[in-house]
mmCIF file of C-alpha atoms and ligand atoms in Angstrom:
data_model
loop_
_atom_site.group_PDB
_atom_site.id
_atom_site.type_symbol
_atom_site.label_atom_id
_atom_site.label_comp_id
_atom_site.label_asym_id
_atom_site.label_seq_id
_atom_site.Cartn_x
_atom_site.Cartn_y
_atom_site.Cartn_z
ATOM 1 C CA UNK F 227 -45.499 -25.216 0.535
ATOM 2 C CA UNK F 228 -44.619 -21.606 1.113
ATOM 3 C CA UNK F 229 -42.230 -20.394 -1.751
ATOM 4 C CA UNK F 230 -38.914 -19.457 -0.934
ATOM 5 C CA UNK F 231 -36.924 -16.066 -1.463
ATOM 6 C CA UNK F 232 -33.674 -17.263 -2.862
ATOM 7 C CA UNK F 233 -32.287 -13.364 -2.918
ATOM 8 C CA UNK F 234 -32.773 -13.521 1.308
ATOM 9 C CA UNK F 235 -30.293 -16.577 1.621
ATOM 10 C CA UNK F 236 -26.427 -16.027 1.559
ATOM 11 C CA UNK F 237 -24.551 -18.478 -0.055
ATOM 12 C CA UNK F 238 -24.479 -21.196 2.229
ATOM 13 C CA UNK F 239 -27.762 -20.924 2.673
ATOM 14 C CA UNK F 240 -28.794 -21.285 -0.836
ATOM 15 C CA UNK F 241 -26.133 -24.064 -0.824
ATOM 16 C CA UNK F 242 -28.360 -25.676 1.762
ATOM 17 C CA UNK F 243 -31.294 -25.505 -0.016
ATOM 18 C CA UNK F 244 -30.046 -26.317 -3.549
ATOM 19 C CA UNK F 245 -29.412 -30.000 -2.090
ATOM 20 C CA UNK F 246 -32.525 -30.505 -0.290
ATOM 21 C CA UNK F 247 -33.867 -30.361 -4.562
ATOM 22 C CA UNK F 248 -31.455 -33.151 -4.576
ATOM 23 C CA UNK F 249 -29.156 -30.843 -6.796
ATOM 24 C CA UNK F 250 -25.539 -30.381 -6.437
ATOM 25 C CA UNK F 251 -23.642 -27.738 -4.902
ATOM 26 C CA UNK F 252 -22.812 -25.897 -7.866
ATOM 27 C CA UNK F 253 -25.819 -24.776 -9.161
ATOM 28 C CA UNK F 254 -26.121 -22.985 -5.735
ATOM 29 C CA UNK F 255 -23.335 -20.704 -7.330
ATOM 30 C CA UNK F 256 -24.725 -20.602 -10.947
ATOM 31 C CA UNK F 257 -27.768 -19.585 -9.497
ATOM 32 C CA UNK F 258 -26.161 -17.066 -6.762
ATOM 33 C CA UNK F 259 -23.985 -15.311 -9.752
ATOM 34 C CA UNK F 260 -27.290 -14.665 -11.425
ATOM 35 C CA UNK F 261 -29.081 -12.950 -8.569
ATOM 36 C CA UNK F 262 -26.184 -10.549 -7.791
ATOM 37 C CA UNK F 263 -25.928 -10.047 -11.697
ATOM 38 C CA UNK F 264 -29.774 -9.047 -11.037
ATOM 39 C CA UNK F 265 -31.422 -11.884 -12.977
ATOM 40 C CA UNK F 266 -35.029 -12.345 -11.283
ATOM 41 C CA UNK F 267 -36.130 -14.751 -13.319
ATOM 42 C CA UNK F 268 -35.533 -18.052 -13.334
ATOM 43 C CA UNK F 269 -35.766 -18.932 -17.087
ATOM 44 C CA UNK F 270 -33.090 -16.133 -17.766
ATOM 45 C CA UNK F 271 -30.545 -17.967 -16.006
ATOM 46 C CA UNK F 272 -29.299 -19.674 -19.589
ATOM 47 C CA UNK F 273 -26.643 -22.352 -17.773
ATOM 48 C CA UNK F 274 -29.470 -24.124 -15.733
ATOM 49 C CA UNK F 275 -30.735 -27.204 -16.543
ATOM 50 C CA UNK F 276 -34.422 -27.008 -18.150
ATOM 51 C CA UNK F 277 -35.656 -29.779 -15.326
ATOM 52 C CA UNK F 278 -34.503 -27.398 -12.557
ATOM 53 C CA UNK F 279 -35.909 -23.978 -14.206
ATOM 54 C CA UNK F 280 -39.331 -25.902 -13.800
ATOM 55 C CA UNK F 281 -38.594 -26.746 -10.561
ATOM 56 C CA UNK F 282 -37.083 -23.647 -8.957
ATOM 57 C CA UNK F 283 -40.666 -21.895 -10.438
ATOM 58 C CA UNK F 284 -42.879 -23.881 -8.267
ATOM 59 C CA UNK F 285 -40.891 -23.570 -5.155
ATOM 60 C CA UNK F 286 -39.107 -20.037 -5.027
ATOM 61 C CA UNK F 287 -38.595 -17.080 -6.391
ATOM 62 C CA UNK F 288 -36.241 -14.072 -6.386
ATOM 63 C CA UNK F 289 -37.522 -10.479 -5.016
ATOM 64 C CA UNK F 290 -37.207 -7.529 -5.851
ATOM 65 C CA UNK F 291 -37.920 -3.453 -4.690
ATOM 66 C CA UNK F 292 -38.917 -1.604 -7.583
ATOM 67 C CA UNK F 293 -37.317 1.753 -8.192
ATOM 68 C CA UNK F 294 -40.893 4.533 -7.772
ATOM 69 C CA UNK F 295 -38.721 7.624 -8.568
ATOM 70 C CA UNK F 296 -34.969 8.738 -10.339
ATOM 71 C CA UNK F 297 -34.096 12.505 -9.023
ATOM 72 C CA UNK F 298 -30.606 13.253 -10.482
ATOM 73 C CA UNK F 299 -29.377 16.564 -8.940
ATOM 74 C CA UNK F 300 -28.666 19.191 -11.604
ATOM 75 C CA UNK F 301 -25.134 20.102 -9.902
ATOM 76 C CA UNK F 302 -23.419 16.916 -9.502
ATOM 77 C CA UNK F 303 -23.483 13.514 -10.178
ATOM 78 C CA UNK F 304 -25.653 12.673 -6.995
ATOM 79 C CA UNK F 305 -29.141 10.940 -7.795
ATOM 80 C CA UNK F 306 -31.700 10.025 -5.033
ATOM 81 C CA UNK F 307 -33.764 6.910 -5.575
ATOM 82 C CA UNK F 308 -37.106 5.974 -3.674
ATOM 83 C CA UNK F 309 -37.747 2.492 -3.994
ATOM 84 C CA UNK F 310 -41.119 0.772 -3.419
ATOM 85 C CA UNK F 311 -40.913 -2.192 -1.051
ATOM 86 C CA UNK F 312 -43.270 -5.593 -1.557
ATOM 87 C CA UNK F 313 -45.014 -4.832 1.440
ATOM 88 C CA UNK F 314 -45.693 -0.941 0.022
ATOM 89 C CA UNK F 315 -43.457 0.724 2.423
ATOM 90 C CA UNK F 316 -40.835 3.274 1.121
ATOM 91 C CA UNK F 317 -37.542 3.977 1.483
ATOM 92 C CA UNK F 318 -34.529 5.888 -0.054
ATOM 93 C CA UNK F 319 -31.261 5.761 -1.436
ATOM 94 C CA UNK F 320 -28.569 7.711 -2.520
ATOM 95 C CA UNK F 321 -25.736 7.286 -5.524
ATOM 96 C CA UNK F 322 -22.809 9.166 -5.783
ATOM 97 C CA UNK F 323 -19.912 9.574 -8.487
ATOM 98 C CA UNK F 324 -17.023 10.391 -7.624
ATOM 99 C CA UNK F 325 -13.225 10.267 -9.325
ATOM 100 C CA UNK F 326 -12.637 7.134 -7.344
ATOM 101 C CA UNK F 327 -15.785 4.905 -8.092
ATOM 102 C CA UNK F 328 -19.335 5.098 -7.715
ATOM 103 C CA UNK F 329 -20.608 4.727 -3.644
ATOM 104 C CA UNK F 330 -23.891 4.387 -2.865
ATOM 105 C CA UNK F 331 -25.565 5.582 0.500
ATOM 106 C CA UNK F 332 -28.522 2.653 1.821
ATOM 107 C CA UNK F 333 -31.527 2.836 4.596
ATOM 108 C CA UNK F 334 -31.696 0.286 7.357
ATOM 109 C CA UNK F 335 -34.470 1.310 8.338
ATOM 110 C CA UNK F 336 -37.656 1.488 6.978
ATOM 111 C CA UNK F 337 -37.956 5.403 9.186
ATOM 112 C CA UNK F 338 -35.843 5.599 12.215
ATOM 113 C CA UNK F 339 -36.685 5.723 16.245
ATOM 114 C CA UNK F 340 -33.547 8.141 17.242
ATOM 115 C CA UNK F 341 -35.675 11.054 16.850
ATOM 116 C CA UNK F 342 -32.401 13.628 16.441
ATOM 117 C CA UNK F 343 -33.950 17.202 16.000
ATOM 118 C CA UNK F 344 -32.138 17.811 12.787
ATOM 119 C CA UNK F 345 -32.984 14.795 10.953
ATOM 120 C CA UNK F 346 -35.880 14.167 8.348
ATOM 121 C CA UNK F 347 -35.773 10.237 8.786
ATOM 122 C CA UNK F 348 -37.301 10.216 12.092
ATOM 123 C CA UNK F 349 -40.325 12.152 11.360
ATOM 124 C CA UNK F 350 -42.580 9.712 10.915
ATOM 125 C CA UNK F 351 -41.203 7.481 13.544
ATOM 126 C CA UNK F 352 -39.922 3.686 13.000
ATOM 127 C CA UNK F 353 -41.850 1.591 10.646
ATOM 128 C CA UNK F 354 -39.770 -1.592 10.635
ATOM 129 C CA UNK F 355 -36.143 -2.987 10.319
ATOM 130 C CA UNK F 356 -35.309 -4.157 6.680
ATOM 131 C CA UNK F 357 -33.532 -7.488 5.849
ATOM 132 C CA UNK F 358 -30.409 -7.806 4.108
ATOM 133 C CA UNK F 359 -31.228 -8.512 0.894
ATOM 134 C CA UNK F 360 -33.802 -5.117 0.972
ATOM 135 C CA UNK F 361 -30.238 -3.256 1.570
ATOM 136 C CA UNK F 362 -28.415 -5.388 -1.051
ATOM 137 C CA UNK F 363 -31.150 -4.742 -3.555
ATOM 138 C CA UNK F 364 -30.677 -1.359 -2.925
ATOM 139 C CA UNK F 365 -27.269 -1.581 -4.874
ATOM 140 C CA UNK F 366 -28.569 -4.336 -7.150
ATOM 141 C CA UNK F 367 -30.961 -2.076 -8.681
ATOM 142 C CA UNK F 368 -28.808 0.756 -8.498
ATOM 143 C CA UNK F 369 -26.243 -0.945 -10.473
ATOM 144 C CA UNK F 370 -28.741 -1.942 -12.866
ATOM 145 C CA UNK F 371 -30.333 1.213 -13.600
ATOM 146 C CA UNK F 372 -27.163 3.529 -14.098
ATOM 147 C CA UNK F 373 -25.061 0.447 -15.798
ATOM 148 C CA UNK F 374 -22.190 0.537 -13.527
ATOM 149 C CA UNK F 375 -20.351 -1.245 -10.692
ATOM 150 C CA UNK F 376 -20.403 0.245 -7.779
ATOM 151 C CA UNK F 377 -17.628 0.565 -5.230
ATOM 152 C CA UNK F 378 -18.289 2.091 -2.125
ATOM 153 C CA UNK F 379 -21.097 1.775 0.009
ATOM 154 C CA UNK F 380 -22.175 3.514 3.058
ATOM 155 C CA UNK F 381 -24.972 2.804 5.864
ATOM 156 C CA UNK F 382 -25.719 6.454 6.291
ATOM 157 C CA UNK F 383 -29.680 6.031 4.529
ATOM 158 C CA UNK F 384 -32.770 6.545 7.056
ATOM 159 C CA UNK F 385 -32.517 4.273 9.798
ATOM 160 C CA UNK F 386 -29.897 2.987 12.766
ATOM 161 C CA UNK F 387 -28.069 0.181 11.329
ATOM 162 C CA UNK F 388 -26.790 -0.997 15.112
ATOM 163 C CA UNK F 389 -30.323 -1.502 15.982
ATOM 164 C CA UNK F 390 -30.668 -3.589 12.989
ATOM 165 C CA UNK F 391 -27.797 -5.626 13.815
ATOM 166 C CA UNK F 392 -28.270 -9.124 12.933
ATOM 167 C CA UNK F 393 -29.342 -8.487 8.737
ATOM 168 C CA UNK F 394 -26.847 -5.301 9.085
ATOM 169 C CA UNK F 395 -24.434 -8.045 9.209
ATOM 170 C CA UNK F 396 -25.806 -10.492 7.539
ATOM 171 C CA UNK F 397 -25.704 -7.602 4.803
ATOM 172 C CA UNK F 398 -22.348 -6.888 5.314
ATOM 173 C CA UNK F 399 -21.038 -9.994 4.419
ATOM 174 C CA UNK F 400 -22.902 -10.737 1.355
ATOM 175 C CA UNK F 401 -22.121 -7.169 -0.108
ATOM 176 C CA UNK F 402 -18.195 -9.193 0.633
ATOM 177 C CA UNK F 403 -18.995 -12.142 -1.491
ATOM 178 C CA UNK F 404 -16.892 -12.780 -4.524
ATOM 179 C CA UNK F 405 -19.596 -14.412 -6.327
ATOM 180 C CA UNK F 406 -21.919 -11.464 -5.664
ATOM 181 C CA UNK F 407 -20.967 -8.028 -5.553
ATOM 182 C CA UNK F 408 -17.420 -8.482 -4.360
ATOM 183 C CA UNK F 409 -17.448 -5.142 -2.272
ATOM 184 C CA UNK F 410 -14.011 -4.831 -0.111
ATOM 185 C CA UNK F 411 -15.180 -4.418 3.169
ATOM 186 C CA UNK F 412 -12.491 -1.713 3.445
ATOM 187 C CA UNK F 413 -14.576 0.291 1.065
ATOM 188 C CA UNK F 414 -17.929 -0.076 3.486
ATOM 189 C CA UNK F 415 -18.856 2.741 6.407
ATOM 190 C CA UNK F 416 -21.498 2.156 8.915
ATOM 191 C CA UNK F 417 -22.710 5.273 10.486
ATOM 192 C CA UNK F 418 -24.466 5.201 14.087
ATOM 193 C CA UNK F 419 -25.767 7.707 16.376
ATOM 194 C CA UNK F 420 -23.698 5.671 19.137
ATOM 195 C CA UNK F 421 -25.645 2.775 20.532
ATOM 196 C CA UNK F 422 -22.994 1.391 22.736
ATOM 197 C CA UNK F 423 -23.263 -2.084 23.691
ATOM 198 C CA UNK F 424 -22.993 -2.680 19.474
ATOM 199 C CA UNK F 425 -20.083 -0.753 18.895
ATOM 200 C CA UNK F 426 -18.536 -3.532 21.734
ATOM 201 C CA UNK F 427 -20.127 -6.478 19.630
ATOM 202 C CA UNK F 428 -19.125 -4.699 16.382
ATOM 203 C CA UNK F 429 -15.644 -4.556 17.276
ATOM 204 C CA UNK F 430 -15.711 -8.669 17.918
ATOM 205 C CA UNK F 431 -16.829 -9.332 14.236
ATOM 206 C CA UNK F 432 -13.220 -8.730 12.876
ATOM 207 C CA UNK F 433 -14.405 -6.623 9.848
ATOM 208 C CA UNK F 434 -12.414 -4.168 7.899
ATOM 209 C CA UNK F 435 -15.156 -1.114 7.974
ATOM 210 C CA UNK F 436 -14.878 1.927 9.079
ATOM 211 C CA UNK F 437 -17.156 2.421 11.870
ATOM 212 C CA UNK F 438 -18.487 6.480 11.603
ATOM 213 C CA UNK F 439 -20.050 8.191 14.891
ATOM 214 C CA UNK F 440 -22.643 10.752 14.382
ATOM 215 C CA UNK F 441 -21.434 12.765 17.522
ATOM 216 C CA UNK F 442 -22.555 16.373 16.236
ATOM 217 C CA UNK F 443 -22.026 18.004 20.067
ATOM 218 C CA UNK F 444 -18.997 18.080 22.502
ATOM 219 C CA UNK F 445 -21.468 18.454 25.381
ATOM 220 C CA UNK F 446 -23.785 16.470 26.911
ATOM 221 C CA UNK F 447 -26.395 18.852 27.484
ATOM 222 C CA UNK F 448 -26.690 20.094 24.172
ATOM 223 C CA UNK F 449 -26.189 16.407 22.427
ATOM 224 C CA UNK F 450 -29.026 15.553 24.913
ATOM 225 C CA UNK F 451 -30.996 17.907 22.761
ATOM 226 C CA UNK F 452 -29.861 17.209 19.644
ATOM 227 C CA UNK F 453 -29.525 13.245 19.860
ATOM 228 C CA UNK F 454 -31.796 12.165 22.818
ATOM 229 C CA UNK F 455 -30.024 8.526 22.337
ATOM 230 C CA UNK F 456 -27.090 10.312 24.144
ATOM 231 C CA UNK F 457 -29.609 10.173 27.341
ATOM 232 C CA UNK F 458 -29.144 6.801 26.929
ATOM 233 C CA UNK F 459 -25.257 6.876 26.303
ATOM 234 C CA UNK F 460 -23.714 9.486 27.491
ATOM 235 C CA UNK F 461 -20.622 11.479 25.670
ATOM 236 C CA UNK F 462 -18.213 9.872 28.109
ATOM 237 C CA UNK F 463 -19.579 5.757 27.290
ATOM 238 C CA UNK F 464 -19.703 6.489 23.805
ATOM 239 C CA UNK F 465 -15.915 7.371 23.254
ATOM 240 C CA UNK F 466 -14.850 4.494 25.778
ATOM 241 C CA UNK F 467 -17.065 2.200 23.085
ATOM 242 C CA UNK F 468 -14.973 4.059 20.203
ATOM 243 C CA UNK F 469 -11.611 3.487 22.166
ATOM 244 C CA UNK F 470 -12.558 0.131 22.309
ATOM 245 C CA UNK F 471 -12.815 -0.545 19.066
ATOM 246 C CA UNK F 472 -10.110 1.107 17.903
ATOM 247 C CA UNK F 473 -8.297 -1.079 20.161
ATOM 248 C CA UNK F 474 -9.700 -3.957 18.931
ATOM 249 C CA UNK F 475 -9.624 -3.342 15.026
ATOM 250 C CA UNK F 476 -6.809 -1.012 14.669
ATOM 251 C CA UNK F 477 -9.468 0.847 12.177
ATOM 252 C CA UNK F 478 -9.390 4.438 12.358
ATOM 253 C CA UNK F 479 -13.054 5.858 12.959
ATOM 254 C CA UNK F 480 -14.857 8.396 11.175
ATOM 255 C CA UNK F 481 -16.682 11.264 13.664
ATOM 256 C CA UNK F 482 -19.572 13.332 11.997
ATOM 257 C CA UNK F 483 -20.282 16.628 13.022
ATOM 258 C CA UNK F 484 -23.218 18.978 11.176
ATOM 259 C CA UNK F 485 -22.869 22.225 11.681
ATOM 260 C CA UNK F 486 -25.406 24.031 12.978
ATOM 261 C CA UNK F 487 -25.703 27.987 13.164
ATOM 262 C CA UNK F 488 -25.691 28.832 16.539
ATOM 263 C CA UNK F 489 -26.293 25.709 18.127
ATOM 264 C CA UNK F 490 -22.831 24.054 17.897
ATOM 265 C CA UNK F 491 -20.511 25.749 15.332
ATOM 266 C CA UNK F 492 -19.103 28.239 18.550
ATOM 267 C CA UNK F 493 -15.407 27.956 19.355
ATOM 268 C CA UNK F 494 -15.892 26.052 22.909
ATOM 269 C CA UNK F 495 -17.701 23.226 21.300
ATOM 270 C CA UNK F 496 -14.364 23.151 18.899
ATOM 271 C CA UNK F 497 -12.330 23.205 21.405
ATOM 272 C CA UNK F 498 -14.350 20.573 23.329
ATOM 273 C CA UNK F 499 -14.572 18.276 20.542
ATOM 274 C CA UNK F 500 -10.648 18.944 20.111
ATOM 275 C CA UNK F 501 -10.084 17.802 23.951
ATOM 276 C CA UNK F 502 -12.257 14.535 23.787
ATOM 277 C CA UNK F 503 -10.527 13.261 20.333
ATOM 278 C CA UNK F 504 -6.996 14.305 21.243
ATOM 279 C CA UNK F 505 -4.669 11.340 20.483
ATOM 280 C CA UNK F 506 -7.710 9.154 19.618
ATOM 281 C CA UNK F 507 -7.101 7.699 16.009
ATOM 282 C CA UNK F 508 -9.460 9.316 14.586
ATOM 283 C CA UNK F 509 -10.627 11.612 12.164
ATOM 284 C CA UNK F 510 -13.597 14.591 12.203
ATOM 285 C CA UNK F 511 -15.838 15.041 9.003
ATOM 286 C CA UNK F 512 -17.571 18.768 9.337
ATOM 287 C CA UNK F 513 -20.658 18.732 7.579
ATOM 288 C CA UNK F 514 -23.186 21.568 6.234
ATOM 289 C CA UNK F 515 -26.489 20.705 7.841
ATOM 290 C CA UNK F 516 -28.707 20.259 4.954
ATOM 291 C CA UNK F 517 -31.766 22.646 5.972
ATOM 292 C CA UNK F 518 -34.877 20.064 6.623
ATOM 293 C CA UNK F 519 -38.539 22.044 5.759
ATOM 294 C CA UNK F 520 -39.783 20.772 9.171
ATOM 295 C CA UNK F 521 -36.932 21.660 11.460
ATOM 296 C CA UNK F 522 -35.611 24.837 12.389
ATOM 297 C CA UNK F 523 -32.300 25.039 11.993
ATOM 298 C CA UNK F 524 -30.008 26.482 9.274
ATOM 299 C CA UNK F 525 -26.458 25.349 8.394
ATOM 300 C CA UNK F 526 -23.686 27.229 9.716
ATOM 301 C CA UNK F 527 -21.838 29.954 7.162
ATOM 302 C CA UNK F 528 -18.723 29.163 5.474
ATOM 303 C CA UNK F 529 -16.720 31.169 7.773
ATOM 304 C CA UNK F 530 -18.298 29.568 10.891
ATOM 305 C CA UNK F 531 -17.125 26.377 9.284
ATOM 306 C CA UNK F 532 -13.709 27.887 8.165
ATOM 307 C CA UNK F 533 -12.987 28.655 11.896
ATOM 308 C CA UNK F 534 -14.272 25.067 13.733
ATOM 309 C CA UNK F 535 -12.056 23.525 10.962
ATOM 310 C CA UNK F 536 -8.945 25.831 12.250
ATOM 311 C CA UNK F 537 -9.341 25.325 15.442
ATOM 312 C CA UNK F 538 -9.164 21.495 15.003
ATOM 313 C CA UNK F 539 -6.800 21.774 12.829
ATOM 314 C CA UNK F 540 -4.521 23.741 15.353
ATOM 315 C CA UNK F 541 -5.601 21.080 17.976
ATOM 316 C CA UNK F 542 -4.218 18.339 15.366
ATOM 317 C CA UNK F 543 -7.642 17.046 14.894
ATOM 318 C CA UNK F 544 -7.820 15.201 11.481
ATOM 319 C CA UNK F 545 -10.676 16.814 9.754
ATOM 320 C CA UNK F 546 -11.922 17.657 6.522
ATOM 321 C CA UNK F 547 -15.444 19.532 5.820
ATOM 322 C CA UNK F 548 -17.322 16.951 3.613
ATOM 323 C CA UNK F 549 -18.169 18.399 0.090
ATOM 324 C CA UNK F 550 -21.578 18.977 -0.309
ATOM 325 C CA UNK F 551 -23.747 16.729 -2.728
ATOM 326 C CA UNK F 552 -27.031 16.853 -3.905
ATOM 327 C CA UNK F 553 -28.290 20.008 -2.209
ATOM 328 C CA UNK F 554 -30.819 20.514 -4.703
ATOM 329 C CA UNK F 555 -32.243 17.038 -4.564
ATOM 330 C CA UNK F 556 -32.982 16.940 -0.480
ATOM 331 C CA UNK F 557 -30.818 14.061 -0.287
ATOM 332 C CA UNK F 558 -29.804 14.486 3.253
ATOM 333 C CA UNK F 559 -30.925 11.313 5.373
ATOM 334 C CA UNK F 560 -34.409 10.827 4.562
ATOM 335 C CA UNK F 561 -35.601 14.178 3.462
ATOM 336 C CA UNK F 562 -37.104 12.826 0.056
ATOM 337 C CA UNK F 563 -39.198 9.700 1.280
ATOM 338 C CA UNK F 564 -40.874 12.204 4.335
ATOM 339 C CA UNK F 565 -41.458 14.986 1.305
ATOM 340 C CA UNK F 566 -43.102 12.095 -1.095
ATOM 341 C CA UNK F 567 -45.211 10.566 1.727
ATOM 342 C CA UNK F 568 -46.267 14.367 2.252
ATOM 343 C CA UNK F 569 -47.091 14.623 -1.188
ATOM 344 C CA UNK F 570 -49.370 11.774 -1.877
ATOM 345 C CA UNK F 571 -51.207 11.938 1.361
ATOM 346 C CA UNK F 572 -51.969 15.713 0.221
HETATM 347 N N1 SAH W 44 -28.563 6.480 12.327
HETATM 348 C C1 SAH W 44 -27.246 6.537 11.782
HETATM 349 C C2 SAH W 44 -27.194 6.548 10.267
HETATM 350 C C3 SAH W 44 -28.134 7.460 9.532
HETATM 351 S S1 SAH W 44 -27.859 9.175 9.564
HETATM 352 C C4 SAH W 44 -26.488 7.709 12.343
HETATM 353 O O1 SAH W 44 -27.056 8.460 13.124
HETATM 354 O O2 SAH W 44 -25.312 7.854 12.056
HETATM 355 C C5 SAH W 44 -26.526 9.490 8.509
HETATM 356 C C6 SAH W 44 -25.874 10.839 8.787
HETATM 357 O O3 SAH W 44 -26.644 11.931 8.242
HETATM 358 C C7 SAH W 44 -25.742 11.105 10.271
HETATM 359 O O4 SAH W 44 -24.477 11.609 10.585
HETATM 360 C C8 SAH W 44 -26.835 12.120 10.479
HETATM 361 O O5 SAH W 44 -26.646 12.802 11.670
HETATM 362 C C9 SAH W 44 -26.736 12.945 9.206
HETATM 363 N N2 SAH W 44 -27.870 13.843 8.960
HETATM 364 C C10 SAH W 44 -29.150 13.693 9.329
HETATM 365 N N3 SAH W 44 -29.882 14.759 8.985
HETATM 366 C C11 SAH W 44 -29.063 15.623 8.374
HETATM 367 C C12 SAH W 44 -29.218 16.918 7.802
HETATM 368 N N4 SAH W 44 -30.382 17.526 7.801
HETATM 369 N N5 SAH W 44 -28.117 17.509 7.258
HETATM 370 C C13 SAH W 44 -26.917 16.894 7.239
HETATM 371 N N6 SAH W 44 -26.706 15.672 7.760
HETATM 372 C C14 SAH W 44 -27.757 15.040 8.328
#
């Protein structure tokens, strides 16, 4: 008999399988409070009986990813984490402290498909989609290591959660069990690149996230460029999906915009971007592209910024340019696992 993965089950699950050992529903829960406590093994778990220790060893066991490398960046309290996978793929996340609690930043993806010309995650291309409890363990092990709760989580690691959408989730609603890590949905953002038809089935799951939108160009031409999933779905079906779901969830959502030098920091694509959100609750993060080795571009200077934020800002655009963290430690969206893959294979 094949052994069993008791960290991929959720709790009914687990519940489920705790009875067919002829065992009562409880120890489902003893057993569940251990895993998101990040107890692996069995014999740790000091309120089991000794009978169903030596049981649960023959027939299951809990995984784990294994943390391969710590970079803590020198300026802040932002460390990057590449974590080995069981089947020896690689992926990366990201921890952040902050006044309000500690958030950490998880993949979806084990690379990504979207192939947006800024981005290091798509590089090399998709590899595969992970399962929930590969993003849970993310924060398991992060907890763990650093010795601290943490609060806030955001899908904004390699990957596009929406095309992962079943264990995305799936992992959304375990990070919301009490009994495990008892994460307020409220404090949970899912970033996607815009793949339509799930933003519609997103907004149907009545969840308290906030949904964030990389849209990074007011123009279809030049978001064909940079996003070549807005060939796909266009500008124009993308903020009807957004309207949507506002509509739906009453939840106000998050719009991402890197700036660029050149390429879309100019005042039309302000303005633009000021005429498709207008009235729209809504609200417009700016963000300092972080300069990827492989790619071209270069992030837009402060007074470039200074003057997209005004111009929103006179438009009554709710925006804010998003601090930025970990510079030193190439923690923008996969930069660190494409640099490490780059390093071993010489
Ligand atoms: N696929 C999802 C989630 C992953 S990307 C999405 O597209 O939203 C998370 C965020 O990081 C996105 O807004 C993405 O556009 C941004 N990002 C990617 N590369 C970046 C870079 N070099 N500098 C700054 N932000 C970057």
């Amino acid at each position: 008999m094949e052994k069993k993965n008791l960290k991929a089950m959720d709790l009914n699950e687990l519940t489920e399988y705790i009875r067919t050992l002829g065992e009562k529903d409880f120890r489902a829960r003893q057993i569940y409070r251990w895993i998101y406590k990040g107890v692996s093994d069995f014999e740790s778990m000091s309120d089991l009986p000794k009978n169903l220790i030596v049981q649960l060893k023959k027939c299951a066991y809990i995984s784990e990813i294994k943390i391969l490398k710590k970079v803590d960046s020198k300026k802040d309290k932002t460390s990057k984490f590449l974590f080995l996978l069981v089947d020896g793929n690689i992926i990366e996340s990201v921890k952040m402290e902050y006044s309000y609690g500690v958030s950490v930043c998880v993949s979806s993806q084990v690379g990504c498909a979207m192939g947006c010309a800024f981005c290091a995650s798509t590089l090399g291309g998709i590899v595969r989609n992970l399962e929930a409890w590969e993003m849970v363990d993310q924060i398991l092990q992060i907890e763990k290591q650093i010795n601290k709760k943490v609060s806030h989580v955001v899908v904004m690691g390699s990957g596009e959660p929406l095309l992962n959408y079943t264990e995305l989730i799936k992992f959304l609603r375990l990070l919301n069990n009490p009994l495990g890590l008892n994460i307020s949905l409220r404090k949970v953002t899912v970033s996607t690149c815009g793949i339509v038809p799930y933003i519609y089935k997103l907004a149907e799951e009545n969840m308290p996230i906030t949904l964030s939108i990389s849209l990074h160009a007011p123009f279809d031409d030049l978001r064909n460029k940079l996003m070549p999933i807005n060939r796909k779905y266009n500008i124009t079906q993308l903020l009807e999906a957004c309207n949507f779901y506002i509509m739906k969830t009453k939840r106000r959502i998050s719009f991402e915009y890197i700036l660029i030098s050149g390429v879309n920091d100019g005042k039309e694509c302000a303005k633009k971007l000021a005429d498709l959100l207008r009235g729209m609750l809504c609200h417009v993060n700016l963000i300092p592209l972080n300069p990827v080795k492989e790619k071209l571009f270069k992030g837009s200077d402060p007074r470039a910024i200074r003057r997209f934020e005004k111009i929103l800002e006179e438009n009554r655009i709710p925006v804010t340019v998003r601090a930025k963290m970990g510079s030193d430690i190439e923690a923008a969206c996969g930069q660190l696992r494409w640099s490490f893959l780059k390093e071993v294979e010489g």
